[in-house]
Coordinates of C-alpha atoms in Angstrom, one line a residue:
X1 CA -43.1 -21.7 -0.5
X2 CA -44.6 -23.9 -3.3
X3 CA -47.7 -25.7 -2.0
X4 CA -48.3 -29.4 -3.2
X5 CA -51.3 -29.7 -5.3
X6 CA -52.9 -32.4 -2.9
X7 CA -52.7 -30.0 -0.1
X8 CA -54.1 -27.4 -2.2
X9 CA -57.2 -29.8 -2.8
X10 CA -57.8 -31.1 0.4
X11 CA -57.6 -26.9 1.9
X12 CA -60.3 -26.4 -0.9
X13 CA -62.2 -29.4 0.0
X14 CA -62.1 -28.9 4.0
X15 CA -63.2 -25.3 3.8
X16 CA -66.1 -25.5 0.8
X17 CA -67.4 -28.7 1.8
X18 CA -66.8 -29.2 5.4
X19 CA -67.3 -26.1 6.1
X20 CA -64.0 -25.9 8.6
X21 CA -62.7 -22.8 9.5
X22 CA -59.2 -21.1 8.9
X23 CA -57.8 -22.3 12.2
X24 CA -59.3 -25.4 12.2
X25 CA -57.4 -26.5 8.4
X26 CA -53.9 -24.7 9.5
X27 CA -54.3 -26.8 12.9
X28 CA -55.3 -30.0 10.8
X29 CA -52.8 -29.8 8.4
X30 CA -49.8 -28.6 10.3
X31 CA -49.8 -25.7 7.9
X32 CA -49.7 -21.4 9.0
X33 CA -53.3 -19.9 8.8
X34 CA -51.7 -17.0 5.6
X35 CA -50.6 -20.4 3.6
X36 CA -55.1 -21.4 4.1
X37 CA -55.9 -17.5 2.6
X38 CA -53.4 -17.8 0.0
X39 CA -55.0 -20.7 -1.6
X40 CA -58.5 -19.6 -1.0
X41 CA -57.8 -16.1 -2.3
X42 CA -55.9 -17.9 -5.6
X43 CA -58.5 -20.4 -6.2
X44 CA -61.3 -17.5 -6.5
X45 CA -63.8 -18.6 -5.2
X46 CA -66.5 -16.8 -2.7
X47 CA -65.9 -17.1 0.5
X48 CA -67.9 -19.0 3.3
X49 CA -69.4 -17.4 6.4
X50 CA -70.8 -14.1 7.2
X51 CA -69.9 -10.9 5.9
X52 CA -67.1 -9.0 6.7
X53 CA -67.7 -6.5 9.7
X54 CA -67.5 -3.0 9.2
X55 CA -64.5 -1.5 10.3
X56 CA -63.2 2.1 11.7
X57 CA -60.6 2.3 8.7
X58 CA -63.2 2.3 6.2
X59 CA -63.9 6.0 6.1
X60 CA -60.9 6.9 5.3
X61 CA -59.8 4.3 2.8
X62 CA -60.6 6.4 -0.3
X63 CA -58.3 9.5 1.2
X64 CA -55.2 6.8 1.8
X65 CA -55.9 5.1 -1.6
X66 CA -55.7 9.1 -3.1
X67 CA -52.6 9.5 -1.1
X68 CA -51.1 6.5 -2.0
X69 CA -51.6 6.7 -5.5
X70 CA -50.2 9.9 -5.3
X71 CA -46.9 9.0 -2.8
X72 CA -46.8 5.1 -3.2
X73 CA -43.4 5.0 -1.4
X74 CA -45.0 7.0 1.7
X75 CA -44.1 5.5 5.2
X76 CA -47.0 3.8 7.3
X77 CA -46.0 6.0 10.3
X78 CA -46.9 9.4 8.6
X79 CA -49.8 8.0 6.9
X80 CA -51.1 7.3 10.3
X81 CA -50.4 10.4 11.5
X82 CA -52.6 12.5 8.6
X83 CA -55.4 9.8 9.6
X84 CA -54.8 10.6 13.3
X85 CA -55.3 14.3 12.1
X86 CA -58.5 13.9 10.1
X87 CA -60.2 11.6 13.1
X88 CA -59.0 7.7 13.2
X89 CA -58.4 6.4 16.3
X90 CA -57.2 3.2 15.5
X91 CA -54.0 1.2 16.7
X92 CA -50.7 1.9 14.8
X93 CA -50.0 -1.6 14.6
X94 CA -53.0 -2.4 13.0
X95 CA -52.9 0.7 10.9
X96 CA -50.1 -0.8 9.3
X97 CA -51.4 -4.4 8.7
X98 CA -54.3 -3.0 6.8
X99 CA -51.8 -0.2 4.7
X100 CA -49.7 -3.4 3.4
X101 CA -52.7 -4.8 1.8
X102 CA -53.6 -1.7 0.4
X103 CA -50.3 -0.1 -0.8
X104 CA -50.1 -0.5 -4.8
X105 CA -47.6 -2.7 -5.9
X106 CA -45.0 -1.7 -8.4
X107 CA -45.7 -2.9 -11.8
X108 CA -42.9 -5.2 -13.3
X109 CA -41.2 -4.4 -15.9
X110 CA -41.2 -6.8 -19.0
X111 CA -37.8 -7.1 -21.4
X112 CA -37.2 -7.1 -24.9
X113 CA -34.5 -9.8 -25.5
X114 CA -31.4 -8.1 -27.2
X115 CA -29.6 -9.3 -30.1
X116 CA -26.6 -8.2 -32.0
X117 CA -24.7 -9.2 -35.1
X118 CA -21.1 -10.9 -34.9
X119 CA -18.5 -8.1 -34.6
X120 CA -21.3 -5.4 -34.1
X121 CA -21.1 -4.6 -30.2
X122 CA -19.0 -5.5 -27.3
X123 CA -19.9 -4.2 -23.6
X124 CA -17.3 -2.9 -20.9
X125 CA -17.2 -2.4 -17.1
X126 CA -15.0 -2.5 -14.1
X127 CA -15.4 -5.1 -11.5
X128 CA -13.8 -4.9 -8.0
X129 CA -12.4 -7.8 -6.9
X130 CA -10.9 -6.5 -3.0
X131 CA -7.5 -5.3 -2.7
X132 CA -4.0 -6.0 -3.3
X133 CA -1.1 -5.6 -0.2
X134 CA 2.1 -4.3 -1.8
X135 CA 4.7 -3.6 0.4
X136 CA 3.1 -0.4 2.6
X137 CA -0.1 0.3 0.0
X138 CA -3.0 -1.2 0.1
X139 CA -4.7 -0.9 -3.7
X140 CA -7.8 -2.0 -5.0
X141 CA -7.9 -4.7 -7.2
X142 CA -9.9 -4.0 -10.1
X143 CA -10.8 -6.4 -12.8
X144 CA -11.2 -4.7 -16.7
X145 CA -13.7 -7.0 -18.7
X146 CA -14.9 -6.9 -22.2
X147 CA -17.1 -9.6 -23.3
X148 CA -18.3 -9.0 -27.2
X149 CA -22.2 -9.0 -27.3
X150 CA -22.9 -12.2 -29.7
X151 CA -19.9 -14.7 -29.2
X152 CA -19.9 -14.0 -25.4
X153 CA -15.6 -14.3 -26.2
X154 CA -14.3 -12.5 -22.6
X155 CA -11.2 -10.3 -22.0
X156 CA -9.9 -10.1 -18.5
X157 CA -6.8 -8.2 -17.1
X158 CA -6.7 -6.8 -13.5
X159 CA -5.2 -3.4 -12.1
X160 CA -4.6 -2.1 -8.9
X161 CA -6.1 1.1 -9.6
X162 CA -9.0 1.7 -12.1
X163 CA -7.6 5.2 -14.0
X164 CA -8.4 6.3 -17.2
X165 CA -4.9 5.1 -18.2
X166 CA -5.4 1.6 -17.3
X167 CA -9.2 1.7 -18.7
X168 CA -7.4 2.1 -21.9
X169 CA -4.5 -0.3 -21.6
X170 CA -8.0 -2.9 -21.2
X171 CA -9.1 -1.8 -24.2
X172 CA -6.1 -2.0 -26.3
X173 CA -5.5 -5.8 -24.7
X174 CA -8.7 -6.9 -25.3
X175 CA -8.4 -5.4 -29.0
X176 CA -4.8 -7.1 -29.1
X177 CA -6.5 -10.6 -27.8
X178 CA -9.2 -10.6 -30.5
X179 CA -7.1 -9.2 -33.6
X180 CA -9.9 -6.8 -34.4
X181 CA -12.3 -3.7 -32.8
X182 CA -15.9 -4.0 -32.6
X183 CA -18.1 -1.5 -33.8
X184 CA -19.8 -0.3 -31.1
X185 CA -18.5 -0.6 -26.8
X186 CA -21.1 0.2 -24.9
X187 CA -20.3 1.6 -21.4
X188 CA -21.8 2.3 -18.3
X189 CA -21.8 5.9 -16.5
X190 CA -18.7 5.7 -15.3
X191 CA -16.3 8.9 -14.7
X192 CA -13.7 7.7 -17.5
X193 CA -16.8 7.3 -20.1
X194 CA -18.9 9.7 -19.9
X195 CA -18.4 13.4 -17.5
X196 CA -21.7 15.0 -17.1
X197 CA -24.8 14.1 -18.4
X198 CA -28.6 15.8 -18.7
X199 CA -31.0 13.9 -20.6
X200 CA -29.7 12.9 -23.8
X201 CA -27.3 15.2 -23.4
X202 CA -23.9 13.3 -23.3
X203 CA -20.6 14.7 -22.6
X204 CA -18.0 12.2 -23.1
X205 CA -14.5 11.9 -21.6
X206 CA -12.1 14.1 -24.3
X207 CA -9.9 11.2 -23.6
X208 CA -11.9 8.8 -24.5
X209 CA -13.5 10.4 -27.6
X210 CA -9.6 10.7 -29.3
X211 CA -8.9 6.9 -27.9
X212 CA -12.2 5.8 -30.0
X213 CA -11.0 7.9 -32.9
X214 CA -7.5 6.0 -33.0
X215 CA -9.2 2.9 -33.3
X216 CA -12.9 4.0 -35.1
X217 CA -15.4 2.4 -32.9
X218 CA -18.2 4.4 -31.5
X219 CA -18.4 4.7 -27.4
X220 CA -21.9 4.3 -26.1
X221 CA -23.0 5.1 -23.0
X222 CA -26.7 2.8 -21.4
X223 CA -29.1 4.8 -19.6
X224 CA -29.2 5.4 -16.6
X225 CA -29.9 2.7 -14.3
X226 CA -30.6 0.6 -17.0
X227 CA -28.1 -2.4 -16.1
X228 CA -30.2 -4.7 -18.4
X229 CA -28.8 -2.8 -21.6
X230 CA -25.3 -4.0 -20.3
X231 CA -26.7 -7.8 -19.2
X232 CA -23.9 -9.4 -20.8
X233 CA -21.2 -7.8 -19.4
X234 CA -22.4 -7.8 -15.8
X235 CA -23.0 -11.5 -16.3
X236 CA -19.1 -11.9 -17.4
X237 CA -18.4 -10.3 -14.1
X238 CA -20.1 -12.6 -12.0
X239 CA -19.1 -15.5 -14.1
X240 CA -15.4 -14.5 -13.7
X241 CA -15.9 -13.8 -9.9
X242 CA -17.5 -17.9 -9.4
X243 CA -15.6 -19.3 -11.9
X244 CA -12.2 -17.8 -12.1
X245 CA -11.6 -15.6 -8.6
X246 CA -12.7 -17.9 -6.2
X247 CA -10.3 -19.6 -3.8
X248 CA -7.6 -18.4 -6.8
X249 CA -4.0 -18.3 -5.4
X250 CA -1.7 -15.7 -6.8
X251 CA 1.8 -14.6 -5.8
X252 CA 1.4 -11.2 -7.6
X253 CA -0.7 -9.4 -10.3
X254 CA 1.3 -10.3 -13.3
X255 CA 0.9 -13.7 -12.3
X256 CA -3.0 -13.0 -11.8
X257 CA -3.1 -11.8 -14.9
X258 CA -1.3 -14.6 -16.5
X259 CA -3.7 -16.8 -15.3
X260 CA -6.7 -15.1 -16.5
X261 CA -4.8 -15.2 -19.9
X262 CA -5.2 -18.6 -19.6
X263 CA -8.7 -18.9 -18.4
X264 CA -10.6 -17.1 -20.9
X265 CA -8.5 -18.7 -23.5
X266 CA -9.9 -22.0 -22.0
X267 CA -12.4 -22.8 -19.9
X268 CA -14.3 -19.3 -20.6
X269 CA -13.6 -20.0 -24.0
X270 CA -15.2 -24.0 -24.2
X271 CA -18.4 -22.7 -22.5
X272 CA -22.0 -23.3 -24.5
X273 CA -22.6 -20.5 -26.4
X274 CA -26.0 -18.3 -25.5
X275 CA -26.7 -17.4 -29.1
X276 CA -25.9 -20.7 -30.4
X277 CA -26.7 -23.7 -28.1
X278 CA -25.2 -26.6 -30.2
X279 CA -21.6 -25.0 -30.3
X280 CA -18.9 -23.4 -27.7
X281 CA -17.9 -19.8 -27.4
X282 CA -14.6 -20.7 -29.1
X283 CA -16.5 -21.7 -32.1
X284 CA -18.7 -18.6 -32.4
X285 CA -16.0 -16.5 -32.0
X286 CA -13.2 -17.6 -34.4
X287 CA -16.7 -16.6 -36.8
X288 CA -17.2 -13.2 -35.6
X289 CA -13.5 -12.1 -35.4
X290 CA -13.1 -11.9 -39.2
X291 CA -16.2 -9.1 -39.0
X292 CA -14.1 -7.1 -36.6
X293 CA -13.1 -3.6 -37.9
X294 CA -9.0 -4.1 -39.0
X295 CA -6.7 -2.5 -35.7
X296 CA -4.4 1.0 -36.9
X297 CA -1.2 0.5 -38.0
X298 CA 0.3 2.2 -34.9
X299 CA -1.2 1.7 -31.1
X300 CA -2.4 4.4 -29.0
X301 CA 0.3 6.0 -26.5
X302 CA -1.2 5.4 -23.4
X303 CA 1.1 7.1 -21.0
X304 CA -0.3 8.5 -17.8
X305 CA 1.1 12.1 -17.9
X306 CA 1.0 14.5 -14.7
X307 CA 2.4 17.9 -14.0
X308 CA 4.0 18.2 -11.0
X309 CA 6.7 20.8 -8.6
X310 CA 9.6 19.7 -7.2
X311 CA 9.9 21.5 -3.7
X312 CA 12.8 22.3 -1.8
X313 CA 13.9 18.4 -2.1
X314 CA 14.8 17.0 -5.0
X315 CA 11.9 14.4 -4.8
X316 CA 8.5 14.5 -6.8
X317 CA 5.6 12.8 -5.6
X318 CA 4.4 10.4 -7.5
X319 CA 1.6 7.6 -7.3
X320 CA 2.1 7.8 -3.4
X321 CA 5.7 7.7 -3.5
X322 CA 8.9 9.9 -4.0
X323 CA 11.0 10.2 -6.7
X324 CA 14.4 11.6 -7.1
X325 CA 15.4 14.8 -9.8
X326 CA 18.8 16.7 -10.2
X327 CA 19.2 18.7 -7.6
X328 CA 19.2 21.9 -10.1
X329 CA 15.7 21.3 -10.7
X330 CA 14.2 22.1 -7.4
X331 CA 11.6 24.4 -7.1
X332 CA 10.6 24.0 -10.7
X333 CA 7.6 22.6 -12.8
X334 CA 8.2 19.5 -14.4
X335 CA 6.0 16.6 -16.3
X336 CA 6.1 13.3 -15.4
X337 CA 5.5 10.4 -18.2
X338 CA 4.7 7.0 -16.5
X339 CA 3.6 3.2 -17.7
X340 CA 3.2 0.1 -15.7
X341 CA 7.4 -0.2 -15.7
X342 CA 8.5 2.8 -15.5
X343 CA 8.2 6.6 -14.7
X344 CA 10.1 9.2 -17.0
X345 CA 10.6 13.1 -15.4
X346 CA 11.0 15.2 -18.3
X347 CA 11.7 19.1 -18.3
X348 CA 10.3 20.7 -21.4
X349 CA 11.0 17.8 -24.0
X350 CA 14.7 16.6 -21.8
X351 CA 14.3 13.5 -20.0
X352 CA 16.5 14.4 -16.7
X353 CA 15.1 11.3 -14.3
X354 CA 14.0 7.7 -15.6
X355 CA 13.3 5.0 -12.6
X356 CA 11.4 1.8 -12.3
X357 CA 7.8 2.6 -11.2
X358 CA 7.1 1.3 -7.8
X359 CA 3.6 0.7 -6.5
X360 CA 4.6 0.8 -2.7
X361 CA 3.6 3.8 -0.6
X362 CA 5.8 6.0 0.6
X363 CA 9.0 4.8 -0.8
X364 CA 11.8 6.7 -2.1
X365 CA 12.9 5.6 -5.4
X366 CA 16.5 7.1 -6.0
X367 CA 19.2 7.8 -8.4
X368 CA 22.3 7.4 -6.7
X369 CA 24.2 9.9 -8.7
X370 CA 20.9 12.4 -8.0
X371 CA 21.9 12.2 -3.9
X372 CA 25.9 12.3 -4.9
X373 CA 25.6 15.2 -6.8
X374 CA 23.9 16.7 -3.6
X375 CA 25.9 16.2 -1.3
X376 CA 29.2 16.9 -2.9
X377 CA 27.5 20.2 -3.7
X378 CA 26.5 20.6 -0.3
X379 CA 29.9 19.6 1.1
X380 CA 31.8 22.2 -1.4
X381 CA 29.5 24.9 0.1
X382 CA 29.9 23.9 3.9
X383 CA 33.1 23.5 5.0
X384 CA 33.1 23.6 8.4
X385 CA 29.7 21.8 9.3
X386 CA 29.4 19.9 12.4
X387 CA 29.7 16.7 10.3
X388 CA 32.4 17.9 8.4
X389 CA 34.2 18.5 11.7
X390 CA 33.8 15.0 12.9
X391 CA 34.7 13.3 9.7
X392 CA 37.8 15.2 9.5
X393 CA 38.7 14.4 13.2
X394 CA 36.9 10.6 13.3
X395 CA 37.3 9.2 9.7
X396 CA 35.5 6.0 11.1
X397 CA 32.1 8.4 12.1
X398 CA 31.0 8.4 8.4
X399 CA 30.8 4.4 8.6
X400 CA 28.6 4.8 11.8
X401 CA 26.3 7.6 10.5
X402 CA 25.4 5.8 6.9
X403 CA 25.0 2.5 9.3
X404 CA 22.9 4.4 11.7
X405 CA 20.7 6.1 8.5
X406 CA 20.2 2.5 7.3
X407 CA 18.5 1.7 11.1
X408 CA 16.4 4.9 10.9
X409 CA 18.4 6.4 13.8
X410 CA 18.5 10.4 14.5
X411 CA 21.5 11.1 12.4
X412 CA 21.4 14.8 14.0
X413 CA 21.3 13.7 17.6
X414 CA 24.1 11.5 16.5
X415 CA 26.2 14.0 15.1
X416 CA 25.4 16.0 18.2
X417 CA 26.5 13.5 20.9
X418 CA 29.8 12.7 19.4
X419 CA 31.0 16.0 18.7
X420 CA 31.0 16.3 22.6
X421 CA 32.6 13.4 22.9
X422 CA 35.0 14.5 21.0
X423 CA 35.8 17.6 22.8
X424 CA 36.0 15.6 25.8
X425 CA 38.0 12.7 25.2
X426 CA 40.2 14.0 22.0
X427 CA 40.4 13.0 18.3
X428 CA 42.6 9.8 18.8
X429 CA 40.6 8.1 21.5
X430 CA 37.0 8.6 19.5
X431 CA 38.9 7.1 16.3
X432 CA 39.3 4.2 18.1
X433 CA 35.8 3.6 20.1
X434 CA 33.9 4.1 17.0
X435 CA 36.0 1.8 15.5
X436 CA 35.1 -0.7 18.1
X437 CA 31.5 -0.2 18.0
X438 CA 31.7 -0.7 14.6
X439 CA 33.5 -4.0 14.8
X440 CA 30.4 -5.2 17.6
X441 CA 28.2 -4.0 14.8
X442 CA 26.3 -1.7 17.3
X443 CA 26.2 2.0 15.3
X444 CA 25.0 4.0 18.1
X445 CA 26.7 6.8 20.3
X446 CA 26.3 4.7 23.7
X447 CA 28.7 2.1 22.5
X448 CA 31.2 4.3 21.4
X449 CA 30.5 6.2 25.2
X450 CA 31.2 2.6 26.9
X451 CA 34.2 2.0 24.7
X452 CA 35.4 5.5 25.3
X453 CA 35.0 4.6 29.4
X454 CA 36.0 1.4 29.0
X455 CA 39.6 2.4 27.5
X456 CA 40.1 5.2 30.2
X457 CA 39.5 3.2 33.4
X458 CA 42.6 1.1 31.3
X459 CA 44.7 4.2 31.5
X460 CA 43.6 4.9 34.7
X461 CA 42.6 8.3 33.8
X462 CA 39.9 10.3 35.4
X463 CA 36.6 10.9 33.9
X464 CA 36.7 14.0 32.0
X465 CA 34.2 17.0 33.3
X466 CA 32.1 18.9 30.6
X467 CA 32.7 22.3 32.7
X468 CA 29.0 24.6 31.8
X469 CA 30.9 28.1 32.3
X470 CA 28.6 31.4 32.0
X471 CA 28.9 33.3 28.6
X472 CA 30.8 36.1 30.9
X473 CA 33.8 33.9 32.3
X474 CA 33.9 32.3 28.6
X475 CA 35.0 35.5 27.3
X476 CA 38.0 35.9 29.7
X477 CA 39.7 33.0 28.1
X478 CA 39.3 34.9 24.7
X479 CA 42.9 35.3 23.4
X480 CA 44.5 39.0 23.5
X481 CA 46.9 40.6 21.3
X482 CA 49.6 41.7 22.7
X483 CA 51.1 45.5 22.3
X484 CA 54.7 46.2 20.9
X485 CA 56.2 47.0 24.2
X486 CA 58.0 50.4 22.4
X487 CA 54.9 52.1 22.8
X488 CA 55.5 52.3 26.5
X489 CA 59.0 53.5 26.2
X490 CA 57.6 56.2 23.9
X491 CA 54.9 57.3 26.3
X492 CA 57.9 57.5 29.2
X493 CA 60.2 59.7 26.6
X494 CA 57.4 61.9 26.3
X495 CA 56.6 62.6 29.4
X496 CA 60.2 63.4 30.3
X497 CA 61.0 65.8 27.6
X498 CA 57.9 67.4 29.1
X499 CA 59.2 67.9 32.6

């Protein structure tokens, strides 16, 4: 708290010339007692009144000024406890009121300002900015920005994910936005910059070191936790955060990132300009975009490539969802080659899938003639399957299964019930009560019971019983063969010619 200079006076008059006490000018003036010591001890002057007493702590102030000097960081409480050791039996408390006045402070560091030439440097770093709902998945929502060093001229594009992919999509639209490719990007140590690093010793993302020869700009990485070298950039992060993010409405992220399109083109871009104070950022940079290095003739394929195995479905797992393959290609290694709108599934250098790219979770994205293939396959191999059965006797069951898969029902327990059902009550009368549950739209195996109920107590039939019969009596009504009975008359001409 700043301290008015007439207050300042009249504590430096009341204690040097009237001789009042601490107390008495903190009670006087409405003021704390540490806000009286602050002045005197700034002011410099000697103070008034007897010496300071002697106190217990003094014998062992040059061992905790050692120590400190030594372990400036150390806790009060173990401090206390190697003086406890050595002979002080003083209060902890007031242990550690004295310790805070004689810990060494940390010295501050003082800054070269930096400066670059136009088109010589432009700084890069992620910023994350929440998350995004889509659908089931719940991605973070990460905002690229480059801002070049002298203009201050800002590129924003948000992604829901912050891969080395879309790190280099950021890169490629902020070298798109500007016509040009600054010299030098310097990057924090992040994962898609810079993989391991000892000393001066800098191992670079392989990725990233072919990316920067495409466009012939060299990547350099700050030291670390050194944030200053990269002021500029973490300063277009918290600019875009009060200036563009907050209370911003979006329906989805291409409509984020149109807006931010828009921003930096204008507001960002009519700012005053650090490096030049009488003109905007707009100004300074349609300057330093004609000493940007030229862009290549042909763009970078950024394609986010993964290997993956197809199991014993014909569904790869992609990007938290599934994706369907040809049946023939289960159990098999294949590549997949995605973008932000679609995915590709190639075999060798065949392309045997190609889907939109969905950025639910836990979707299945489909080919219909993928699952077709399938199941005609499957139906050519397995005849006589329980839902081949029912088909064949209850055209109408198909409807009611695909109806019932659309709900998320048990399409096996389904299956299950009606075939007994149908070996109760008969082909014809099933037709007909799935029929009817289909025309009340209710796709489940209890309204095709009731309609099956329903149309017997109008016959006036009895309800049929399911009879459980032992394995042993349900082989006595397994059919026999009959014998030829000449066999018999044989045996009896035997036996007579015998006699």
């Amino acid at each position: 708290m700043v301290i008015p200079a007439d207050i300042e006076a009249q504590i430096l008059r009341y204690y040097h010339a009237e001789r009042w006490t601490i107390g008495t000018i903190a009670q006087q003036l409405h003021i704390h007692h540490s806000v009286v010591r602050r002045v005197l001890g700034q002011a410099g002057l000697p103070r008034i009144g007897s010496p300071a007493r002697a106190s217990r702590i003094d014998p062992y102030l040059p061992f905790i000024h050692q120590t400190l000097e030594t372990f400036p960081s150390l806790t009060a409480s173990r401090l206390y406890a190697m003086v406890c050791e050595r002979g002080y039996r003083g209060s902890p408390d007031h242990f550690r009121h004295i310790i805070a006045c004689h810990r060494p402070r940390a010295k501050v560091e003082a800054y070269l300002r930096l400066r670059t030439l136009p088109g010589e440097q432009a700084q890069v770093d992620w910023g994350h900015f929440g998350h995004l709902e889509i659908g089931r998945a719940r991605r973070p929502l990460m905002a690229f920005v480059m801002v070049l060093s002298y203009s201050r001229q800002i590129f924003l594009r948000f992604y829901p994910d912050a891969r080395m992919e879309n790190f280099l999509r950021g890169h490629v639209g902020a070298f798109s936005a500007w016509g040009g490719v600054p010299r030098v990007l310097l990057y924090d140590n992040l994962k898609s910059a810079v993989l391991e690093r000892r000393g001066d010793a800098i191992r670079f993302h392989p990725t990233l070191l072919g990316f920067a020869g495409h466009y012939r700009y060299e990547p350099r990485p700050v030291a670390i936790a050194r944030g200053n070298e990269k002021g500029r950039v973490e300063r277009a992060i918290r600019y875009v955060r009060d200036s563009f993010f907050a209370a911003r409405r979006f329906t989805d992220l291409a409509d984020l990132n149109t807006q931010a399109d828009a921003w930096c083109n204008g507001p960002a871009a009519d700012r005053r300009c650090p490096e030049e104070s009488l003109r905007s950022v707009r100004e300074v940079f349609a300057e330093e975009a004609k000493r940007l290095l030229a862009l290549p003739d042909n763009p970078a394929p950024l394609l986010e490539q993964v290997a993956v195995r197809v199991g014993k479905t014909p569904y790869v797992r992609f990007d938290l969802n599934d994706y369907s393959v040809p049946h023939d290609h289960v159990r098999r290694g294949l590549t997949i080659l995605a973008d932000p709108q679609e995915v590709r599934i190639v075999d060798g250098s065949a392309v045997i899938a190609l889907h939109p790219r969905c950025y639910d979770k836990g979707a299945q994205i489909e080919e219909p003639a993928h699952v077709q293939a399938l199941v005609d396959q499957k139906r050519s191999a397995r005849k006589h399957r329980a839902t081949d059965r029912l088909v064949r006797a209850a055209p109408a069951s198909q409807t009611l299964l695909m109806r019932a898969a659309e709900r998320g029902e048990n399409l096996g327990a389904i299956t299950a019930t009606l075939l007994r059902l149908l070996d109760r009550y008969g082909a014809g009368e099933l037709q007909a009560s799935i029929c009817e549950a289909l025309t009340r739209n209710v796709p489940h195996p209890n309204a095709v019971r009731l309609a099956l109920d329903r149309r017997r107590e109008e016959r006036g039939a009895a309800p049929p019983v399911a009879a459980g019969l032992p394995a042993h009596v349900q082989a006595r009504d397994r059919p026999v063969k009959p014998h030829a009975l000449e066999t018999y008359d044989q045996i009896k001409d035997c036996s007579d010619d015998n006699n």
